[in-house]
Short mmCIF file of C-alpha atoms in Angstrom, two decimals:
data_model
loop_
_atom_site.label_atom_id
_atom_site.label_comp_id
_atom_site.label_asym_id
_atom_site.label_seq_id
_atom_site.Cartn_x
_atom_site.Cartn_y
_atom_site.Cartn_z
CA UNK A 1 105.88 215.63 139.78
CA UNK A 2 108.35 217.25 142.27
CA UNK A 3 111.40 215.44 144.48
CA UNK A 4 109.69 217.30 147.34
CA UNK A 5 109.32 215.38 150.48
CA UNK A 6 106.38 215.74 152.29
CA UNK A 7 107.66 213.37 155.22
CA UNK A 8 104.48 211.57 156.59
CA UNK A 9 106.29 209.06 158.25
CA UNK A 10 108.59 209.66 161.28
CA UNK A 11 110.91 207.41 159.59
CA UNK A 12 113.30 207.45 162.75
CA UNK A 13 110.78 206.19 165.16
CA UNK A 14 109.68 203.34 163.04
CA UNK A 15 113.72 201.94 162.32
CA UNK A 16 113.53 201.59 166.03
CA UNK A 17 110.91 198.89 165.87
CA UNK A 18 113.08 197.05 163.55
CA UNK A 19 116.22 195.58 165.92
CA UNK A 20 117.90 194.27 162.33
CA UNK A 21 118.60 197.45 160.48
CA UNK A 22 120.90 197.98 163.48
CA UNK A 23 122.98 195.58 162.18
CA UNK A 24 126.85 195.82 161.43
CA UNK A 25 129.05 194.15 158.54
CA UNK A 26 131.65 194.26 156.51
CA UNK A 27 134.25 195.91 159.23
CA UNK A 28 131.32 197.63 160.64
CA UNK A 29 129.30 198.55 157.96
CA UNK A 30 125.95 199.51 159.04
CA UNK A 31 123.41 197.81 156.58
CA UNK A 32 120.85 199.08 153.82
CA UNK A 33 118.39 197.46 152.82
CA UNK A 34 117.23 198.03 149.79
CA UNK A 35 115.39 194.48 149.19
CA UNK A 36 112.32 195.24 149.85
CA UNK A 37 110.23 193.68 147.36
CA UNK A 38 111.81 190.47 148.35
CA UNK A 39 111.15 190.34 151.36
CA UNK A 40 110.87 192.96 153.83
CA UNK A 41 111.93 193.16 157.48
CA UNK A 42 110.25 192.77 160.24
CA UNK A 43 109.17 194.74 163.49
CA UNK A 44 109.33 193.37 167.43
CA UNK A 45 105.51 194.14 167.64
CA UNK A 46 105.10 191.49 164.96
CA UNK A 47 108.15 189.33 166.40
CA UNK A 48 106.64 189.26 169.93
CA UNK A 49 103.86 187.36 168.51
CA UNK A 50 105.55 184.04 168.49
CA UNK A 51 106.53 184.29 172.23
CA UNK A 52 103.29 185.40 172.94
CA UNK A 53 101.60 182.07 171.04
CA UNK A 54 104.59 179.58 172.04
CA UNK A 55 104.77 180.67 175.30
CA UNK A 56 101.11 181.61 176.29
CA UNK A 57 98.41 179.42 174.44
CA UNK A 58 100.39 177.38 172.12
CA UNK A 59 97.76 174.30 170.81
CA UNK A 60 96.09 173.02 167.58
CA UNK A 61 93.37 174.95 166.40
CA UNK A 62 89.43 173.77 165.81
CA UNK A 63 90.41 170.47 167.34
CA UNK A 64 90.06 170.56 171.51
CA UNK A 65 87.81 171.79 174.05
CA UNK A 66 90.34 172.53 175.94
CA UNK A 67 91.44 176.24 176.87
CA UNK A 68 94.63 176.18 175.10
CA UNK A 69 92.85 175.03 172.09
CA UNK A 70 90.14 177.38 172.50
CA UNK A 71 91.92 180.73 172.66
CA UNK A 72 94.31 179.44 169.88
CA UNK A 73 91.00 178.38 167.49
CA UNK A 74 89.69 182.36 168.23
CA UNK A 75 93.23 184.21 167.46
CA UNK A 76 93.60 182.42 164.40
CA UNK A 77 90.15 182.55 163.27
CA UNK A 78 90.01 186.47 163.78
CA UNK A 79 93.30 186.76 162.15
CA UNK A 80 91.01 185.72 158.75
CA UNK A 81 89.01 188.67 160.02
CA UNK A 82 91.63 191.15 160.74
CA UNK A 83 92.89 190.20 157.15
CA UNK A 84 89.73 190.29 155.07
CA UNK A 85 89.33 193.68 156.72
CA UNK A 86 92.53 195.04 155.83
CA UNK A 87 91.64 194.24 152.13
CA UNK A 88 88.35 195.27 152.20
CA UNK A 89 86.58 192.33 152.20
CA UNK A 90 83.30 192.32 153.75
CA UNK A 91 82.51 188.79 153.71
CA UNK A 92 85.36 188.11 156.60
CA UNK A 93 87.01 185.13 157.53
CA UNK A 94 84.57 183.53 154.92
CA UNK A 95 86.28 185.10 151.97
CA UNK A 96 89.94 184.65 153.20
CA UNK A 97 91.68 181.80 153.03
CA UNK A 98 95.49 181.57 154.54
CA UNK A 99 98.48 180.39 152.47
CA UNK A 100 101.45 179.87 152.36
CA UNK A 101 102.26 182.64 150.07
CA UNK A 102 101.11 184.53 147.24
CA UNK A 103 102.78 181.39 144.68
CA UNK A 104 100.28 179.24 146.71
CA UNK A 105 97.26 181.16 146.47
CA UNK A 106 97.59 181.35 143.02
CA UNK A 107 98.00 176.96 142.75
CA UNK A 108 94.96 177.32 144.94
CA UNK A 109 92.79 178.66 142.66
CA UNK A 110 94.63 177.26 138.94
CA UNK A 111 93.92 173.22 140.83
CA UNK A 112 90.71 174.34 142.37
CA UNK A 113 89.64 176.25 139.77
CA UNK A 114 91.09 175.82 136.32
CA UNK A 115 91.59 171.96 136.40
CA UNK A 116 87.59 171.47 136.21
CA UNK A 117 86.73 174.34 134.17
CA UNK A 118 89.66 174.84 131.23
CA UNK A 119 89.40 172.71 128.17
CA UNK A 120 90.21 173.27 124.45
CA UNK A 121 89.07 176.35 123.07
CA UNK A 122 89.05 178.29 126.52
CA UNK A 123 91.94 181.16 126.87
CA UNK A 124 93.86 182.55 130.11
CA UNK A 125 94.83 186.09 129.24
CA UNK A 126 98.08 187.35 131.90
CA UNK A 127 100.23 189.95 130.84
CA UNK A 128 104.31 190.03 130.03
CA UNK A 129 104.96 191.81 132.97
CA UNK A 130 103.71 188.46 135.13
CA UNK A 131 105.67 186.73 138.14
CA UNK A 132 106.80 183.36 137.23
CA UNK A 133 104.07 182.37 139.80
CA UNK A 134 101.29 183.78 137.73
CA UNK A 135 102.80 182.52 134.43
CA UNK A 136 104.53 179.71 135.30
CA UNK A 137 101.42 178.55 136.97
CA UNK A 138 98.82 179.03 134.27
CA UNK A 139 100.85 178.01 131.54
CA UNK A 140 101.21 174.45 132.91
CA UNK A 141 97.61 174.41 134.07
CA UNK A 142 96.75 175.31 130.13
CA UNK A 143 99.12 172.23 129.36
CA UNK A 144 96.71 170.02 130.86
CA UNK A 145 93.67 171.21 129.77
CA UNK A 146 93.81 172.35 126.19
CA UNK A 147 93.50 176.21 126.97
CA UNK A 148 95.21 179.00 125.97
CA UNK A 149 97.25 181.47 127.33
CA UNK A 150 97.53 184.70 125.89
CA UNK A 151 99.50 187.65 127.04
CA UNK A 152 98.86 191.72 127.25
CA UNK A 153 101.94 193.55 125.84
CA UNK A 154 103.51 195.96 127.77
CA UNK A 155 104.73 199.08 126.11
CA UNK A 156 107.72 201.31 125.47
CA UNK A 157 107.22 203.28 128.66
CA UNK A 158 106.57 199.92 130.87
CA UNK A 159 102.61 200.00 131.20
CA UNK A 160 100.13 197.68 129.87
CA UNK A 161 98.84 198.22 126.02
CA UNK A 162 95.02 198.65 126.94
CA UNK A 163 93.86 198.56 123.57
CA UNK A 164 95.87 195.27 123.57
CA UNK A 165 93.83 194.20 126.51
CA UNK A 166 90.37 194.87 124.97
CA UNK A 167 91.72 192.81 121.91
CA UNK A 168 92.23 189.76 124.17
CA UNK A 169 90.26 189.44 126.68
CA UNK A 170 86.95 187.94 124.79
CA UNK A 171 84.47 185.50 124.76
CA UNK A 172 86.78 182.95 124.78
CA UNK A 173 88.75 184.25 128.26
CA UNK A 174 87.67 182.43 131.12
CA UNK A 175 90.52 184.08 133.40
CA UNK A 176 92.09 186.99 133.55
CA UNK A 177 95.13 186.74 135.65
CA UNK A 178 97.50 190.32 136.39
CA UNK A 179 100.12 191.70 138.83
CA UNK A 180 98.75 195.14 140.76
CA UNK A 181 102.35 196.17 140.67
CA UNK A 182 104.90 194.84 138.96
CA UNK A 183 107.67 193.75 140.76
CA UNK A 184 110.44 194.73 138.28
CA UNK A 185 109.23 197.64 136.28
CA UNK A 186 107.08 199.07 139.21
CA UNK A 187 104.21 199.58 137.25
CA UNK A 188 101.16 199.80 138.94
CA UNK A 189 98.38 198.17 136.64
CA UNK A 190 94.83 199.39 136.12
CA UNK A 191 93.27 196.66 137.83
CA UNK A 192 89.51 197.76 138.44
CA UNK A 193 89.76 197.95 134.51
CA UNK A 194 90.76 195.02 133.45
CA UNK A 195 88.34 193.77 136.05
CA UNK A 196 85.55 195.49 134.38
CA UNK A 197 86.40 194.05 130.73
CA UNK A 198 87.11 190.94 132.03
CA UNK A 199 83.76 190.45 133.51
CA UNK A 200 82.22 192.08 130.40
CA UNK A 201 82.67 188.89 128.57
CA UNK A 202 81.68 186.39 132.32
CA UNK A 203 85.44 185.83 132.99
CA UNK A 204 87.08 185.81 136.19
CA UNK A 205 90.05 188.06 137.49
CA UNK A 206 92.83 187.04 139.86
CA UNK A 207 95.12 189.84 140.88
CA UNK A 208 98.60 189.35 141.97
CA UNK A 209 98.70 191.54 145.18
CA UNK A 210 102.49 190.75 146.64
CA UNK A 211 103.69 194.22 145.93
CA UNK A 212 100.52 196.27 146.26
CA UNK A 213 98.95 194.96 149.36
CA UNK A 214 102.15 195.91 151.88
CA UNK A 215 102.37 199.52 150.04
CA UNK A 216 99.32 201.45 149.23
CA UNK A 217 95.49 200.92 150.39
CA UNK A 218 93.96 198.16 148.63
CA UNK A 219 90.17 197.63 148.43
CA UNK A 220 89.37 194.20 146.51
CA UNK A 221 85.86 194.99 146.26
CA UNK A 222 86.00 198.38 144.95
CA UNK A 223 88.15 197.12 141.99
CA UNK A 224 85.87 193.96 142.14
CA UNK A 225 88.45 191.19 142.12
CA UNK A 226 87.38 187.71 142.02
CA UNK A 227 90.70 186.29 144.00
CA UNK A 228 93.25 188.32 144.98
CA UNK A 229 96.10 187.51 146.57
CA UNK A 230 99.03 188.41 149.17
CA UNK A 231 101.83 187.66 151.37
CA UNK A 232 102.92 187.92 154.71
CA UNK A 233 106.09 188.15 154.49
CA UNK A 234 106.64 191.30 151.97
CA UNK A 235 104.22 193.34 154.55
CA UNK A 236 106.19 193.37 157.63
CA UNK A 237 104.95 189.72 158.35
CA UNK A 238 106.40 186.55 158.38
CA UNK A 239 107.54 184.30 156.20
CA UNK A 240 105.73 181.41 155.16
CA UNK A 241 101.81 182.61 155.42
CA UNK A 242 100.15 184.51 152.94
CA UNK A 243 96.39 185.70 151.95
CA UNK A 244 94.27 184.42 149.11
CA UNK A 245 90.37 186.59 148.74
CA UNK A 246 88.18 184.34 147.15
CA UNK A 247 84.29 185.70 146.59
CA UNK A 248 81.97 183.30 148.75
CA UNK A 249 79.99 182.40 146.09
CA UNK A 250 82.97 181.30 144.13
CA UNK A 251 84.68 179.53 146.67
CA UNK A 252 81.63 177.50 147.88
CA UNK A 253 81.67 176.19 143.98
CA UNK A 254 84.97 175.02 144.10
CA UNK A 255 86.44 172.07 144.99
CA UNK A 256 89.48 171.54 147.78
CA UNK A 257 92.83 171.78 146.40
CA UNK A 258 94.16 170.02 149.56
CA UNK A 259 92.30 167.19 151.34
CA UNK A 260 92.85 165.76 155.03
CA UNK A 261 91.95 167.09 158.49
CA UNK A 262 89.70 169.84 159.08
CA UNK A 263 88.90 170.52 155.85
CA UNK A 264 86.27 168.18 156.23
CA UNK A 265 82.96 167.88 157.97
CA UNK A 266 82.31 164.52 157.79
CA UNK A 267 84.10 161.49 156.21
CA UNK A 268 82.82 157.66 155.59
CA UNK A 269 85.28 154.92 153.61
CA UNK A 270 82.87 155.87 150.53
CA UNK A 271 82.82 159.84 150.59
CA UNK A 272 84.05 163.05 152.50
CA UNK A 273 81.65 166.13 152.88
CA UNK A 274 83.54 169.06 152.95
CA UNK A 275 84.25 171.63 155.78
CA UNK A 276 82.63 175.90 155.91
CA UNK A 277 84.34 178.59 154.30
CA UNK A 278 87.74 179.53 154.87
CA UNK A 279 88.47 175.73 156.70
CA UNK A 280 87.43 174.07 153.40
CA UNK A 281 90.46 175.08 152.16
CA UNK A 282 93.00 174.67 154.70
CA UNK A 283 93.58 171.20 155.07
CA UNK A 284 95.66 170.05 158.20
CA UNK A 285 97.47 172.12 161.11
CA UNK A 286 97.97 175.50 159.42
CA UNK A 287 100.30 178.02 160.43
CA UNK A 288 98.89 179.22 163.50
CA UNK A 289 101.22 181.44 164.91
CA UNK A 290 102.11 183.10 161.35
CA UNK A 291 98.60 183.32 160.39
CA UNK A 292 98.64 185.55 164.08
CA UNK A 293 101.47 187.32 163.37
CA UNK A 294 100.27 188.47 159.77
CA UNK A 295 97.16 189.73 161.43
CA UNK A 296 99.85 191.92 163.74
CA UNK A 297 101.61 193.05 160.74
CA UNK A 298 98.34 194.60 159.26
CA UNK A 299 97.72 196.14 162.55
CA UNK A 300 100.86 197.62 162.24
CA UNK A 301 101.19 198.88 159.13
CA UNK A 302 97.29 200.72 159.61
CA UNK A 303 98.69 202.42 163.03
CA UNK A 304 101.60 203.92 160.47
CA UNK A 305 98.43 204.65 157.91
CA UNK A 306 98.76 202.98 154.70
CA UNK A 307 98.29 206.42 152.67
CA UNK A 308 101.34 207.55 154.31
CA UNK A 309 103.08 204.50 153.44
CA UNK A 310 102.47 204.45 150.08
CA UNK A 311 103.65 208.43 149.89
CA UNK A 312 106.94 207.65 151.36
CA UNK A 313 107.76 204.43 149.63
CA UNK A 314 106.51 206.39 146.55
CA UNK A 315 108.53 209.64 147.11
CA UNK A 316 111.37 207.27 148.06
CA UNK A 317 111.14 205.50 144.27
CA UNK A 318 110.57 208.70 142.53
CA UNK A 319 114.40 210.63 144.81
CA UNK A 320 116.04 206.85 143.40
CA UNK A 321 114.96 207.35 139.79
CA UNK A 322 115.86 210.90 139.42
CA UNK A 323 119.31 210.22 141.45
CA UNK A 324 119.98 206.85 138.86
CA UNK A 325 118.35 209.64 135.78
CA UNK A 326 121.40 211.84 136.34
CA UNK A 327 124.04 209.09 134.67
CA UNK A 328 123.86 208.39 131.55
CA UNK A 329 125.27 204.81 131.85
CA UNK A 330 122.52 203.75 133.82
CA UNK A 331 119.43 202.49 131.99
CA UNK A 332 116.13 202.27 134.49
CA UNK A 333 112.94 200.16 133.41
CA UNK A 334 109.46 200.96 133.51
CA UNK A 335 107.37 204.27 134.03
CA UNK A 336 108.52 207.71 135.02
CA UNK A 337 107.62 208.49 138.29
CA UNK A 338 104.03 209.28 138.67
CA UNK A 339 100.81 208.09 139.64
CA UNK A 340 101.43 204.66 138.03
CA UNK A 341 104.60 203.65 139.12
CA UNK A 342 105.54 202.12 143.06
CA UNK A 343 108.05 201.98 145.49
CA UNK A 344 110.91 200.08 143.13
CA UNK A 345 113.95 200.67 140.79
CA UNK A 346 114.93 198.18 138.52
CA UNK A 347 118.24 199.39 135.95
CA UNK A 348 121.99 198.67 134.64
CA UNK A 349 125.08 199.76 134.84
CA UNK A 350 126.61 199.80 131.63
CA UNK A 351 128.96 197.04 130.74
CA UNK A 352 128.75 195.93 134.64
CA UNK A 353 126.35 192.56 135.28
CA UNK A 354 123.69 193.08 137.78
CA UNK A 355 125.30 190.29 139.57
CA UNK A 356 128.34 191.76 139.78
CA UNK A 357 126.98 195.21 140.07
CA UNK A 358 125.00 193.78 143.86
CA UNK A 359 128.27 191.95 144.50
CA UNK A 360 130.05 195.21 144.90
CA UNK A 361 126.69 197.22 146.51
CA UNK A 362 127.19 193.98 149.30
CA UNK A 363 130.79 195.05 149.95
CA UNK A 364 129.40 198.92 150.77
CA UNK A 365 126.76 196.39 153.43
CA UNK A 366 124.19 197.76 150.45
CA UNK A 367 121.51 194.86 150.03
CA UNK A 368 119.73 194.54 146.51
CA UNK A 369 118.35 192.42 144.16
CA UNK A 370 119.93 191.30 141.07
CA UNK A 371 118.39 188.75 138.64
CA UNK A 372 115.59 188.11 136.67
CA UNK A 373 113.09 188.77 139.61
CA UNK A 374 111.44 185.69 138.93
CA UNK A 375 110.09 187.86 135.31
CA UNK A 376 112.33 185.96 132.48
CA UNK A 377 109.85 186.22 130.12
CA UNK A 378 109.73 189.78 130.62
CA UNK A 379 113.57 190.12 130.73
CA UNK A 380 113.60 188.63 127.61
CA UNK A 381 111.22 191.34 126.09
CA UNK A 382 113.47 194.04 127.61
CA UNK A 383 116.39 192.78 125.94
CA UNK A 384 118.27 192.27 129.16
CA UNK A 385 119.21 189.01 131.14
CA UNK A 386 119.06 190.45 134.20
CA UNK A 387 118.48 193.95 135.98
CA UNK A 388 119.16 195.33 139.53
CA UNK A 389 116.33 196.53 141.81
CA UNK A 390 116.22 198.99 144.77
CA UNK A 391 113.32 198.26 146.52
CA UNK A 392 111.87 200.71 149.49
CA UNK A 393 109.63 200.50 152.45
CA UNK A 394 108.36 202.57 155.19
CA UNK A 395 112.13 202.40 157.35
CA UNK A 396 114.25 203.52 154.30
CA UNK A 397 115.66 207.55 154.12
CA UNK A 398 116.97 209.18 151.05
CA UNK A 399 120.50 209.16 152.55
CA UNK A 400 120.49 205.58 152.22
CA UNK A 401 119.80 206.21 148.30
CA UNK A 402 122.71 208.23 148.51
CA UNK A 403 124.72 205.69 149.78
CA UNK A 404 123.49 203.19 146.93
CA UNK A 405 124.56 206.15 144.19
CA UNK A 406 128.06 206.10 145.85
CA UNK A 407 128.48 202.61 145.68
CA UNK A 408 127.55 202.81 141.40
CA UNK A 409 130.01 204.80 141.20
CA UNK A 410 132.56 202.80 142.95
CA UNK A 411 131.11 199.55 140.47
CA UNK A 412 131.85 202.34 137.62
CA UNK A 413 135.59 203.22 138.75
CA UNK A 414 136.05 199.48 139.33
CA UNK A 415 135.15 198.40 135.83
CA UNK A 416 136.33 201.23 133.94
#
């Protein structure tokens, strides 16, 4: 695969949506960011939202008669729309609940969910390439219930062992849980597949979305996910609201995570009957204006064309790798650019500390990430404590890479 740009994007345009990469530090240092699978930034389109609301038609939803309430009750409720769409659900606002996040989404569902159906003898396959909020999660839900968790390895070149897969998931897996993209090695799973043996032998699969869903079209029913989740706030959105697809007939079986207003339909001092699909679910006021706002964001991102997106950020990953491939005191995880791999570069610096190694990016105004990325488990399997990740989205250039290579190289002269 060639370093060839094929420039989709009018990358130029699009930074002038964004009023914060404009920003100047470090004795007027203009900044990079390069943090991307954090969090990423986000546009005055989406940012105008929260006048709009605050100022315009700010009131509790699905609670007055009032106008106020009213037009608030139909923005937020077509937001669940809007989002359902943009992830290919057909079942709409019924099939889309709003979170707080991704980590949330996934509670949801291991409360809901795997509370009242785990017990001894049952197994939760994930893989070693999970966020702590997949494994973290299920792990202590398997605590409580007798299960089992059971992990996928991942392989020399950073993908998932398939074979390994087919070993594991069995009659014994109720849930299968996996990241779409992993958000240190970049590896972008075979989802639909696992989906298919999981459901082979009547389990369930819940896909981490957080790095897919903001980067490349995503279609939950075409790789027939049972949940599948997302957040805001890594797709040109806001912080603090995320996306959780549940299939209707699987959310009508489950029971609340959350219980107090709105979530219910009716309530007596003996019992409480529980609220439609997605309200069931979202107990109390929710995050109206976020919920808005995320809706914005997917509008957004679909005017720029999520193909083209996932072209740049992709082209973007593979101009990083080959730039990091030409030192050889730089070790880089996970796949060779290609088909399977995203928009992300995780690697070291020999004998400098990731920590360090972003310490001194920070002083060039270059922002990455340095840490475990919330994957220890997966650190551990790499050998490494910690790694540091370069992390792209649709406003970053090449010469900005370059300017991450020159700052290496002044953490190599430093420490040599």
């Amino acid at each position: 695969m060639g370093t060839q740009e094929t420039a989709p994007l009018d990358v130029e345009r699009i930074r002038e949506d964004f009023p914060i990469l404009q920003r100047r530090v470090n004795d007027d240092q203009q900044i990079v960011y390069l943090d991307n699978a954090a969090t990423t930034q986000t546009p005055n389109q989406v940012i105008d939202v929260f006048g709009d609301y605050y100022r315009g038609y700010n009131a509790n939803v699905h609670r007055g008669i009032h106008h106020l309430s009213q037009e608030a009750s139909i923005a937020y409720e077509e937001a669940h729309d809007r989002l359902a769409e943009f992830v290919g659900a057909s079942g709409g606002r019924e099939e889309m609940i709003f979170t707080k996040n991704t980590t949330e989404s996934m509670n949801l569902v291991a409360y809901a969910w795997g509370l009242n159906e785990l017990g001894p003898g049952d197994e939760v396959v994930l893989t070693e390439m999970e966020h702590h909020a997949s494994l973290v999660t299920w792990q202590q839900i398997a605590k409580r219930t007798g299960a089992d968790v059971r992990y996928i390895q991942v392989d020399e070149t950073g993908r998932l062992d398939m074979d390994h897969a087919r070993e594991l998931i069995g009659e014994d897996t109720q849930m299968v849980s996996v990241v779409h993209v992993s958000n240190t090695l970049g590896t972008i799973n075979p989802v639909a597949e696992l989906a298919d043996i999981a459901h082979e032998h009547d389990s369930y699969i819940f896909v981490d979305g957080a790095q897919a869903v903001p980067t490349r079209p995503v279609d939950v029913e075409a790789i027939d996910a049972d949940f599948y989740a997302f957040s805001g706030h890594k797709m040109a959105g806001p912080t603090g609201i995320g996306g959780l697809y549940g299939k209707k007939e699987i959310l009508e079986e489950m029971e609340p995570f959350l219980y107090g207003g709105d979530m219910i339909t009716k309530v007596t001092f003996e019992d409480a009957k529980w609220n439609d699909l997605p309200w069931k679910y979202e107990a109390g006021t929710p995050l109206i204006a976020e919920g808005i706002a995320m809706a914005k964001a997917a509008d957004y991102l679909d005017e720029i064309g999520m193909e083209n997106i996932q072209i740049h950020e992709e082209e973007l990953a593979e101009y990083a790798y080959n730039r990091l491939s030409e030192f050889d005191d730089i070790e880089i995880y996970g796949p060779e650019p290609g088909p399977d791999r995203g928009g992300l570069v995780a690697f070291n610096l020999d004998s400098v500390h990731a920590h360090d190694l972003a310490s001194i990016m920070n002083d060039s105004a270059v922002a990455i990430r340095a840490g475990d990325h919330c994957t220890q488990p997966l650190h551990d399997t790499l050998g490494v404590a910690a790694s540091a990740r370069a992390s792209f989205y649709i406003y970053n250039t090449r010469e900005e890479i370059d300017v991450l290579i020159d700052a290496i190289d002044d953490a190599r002269q430093l420490f040599a």
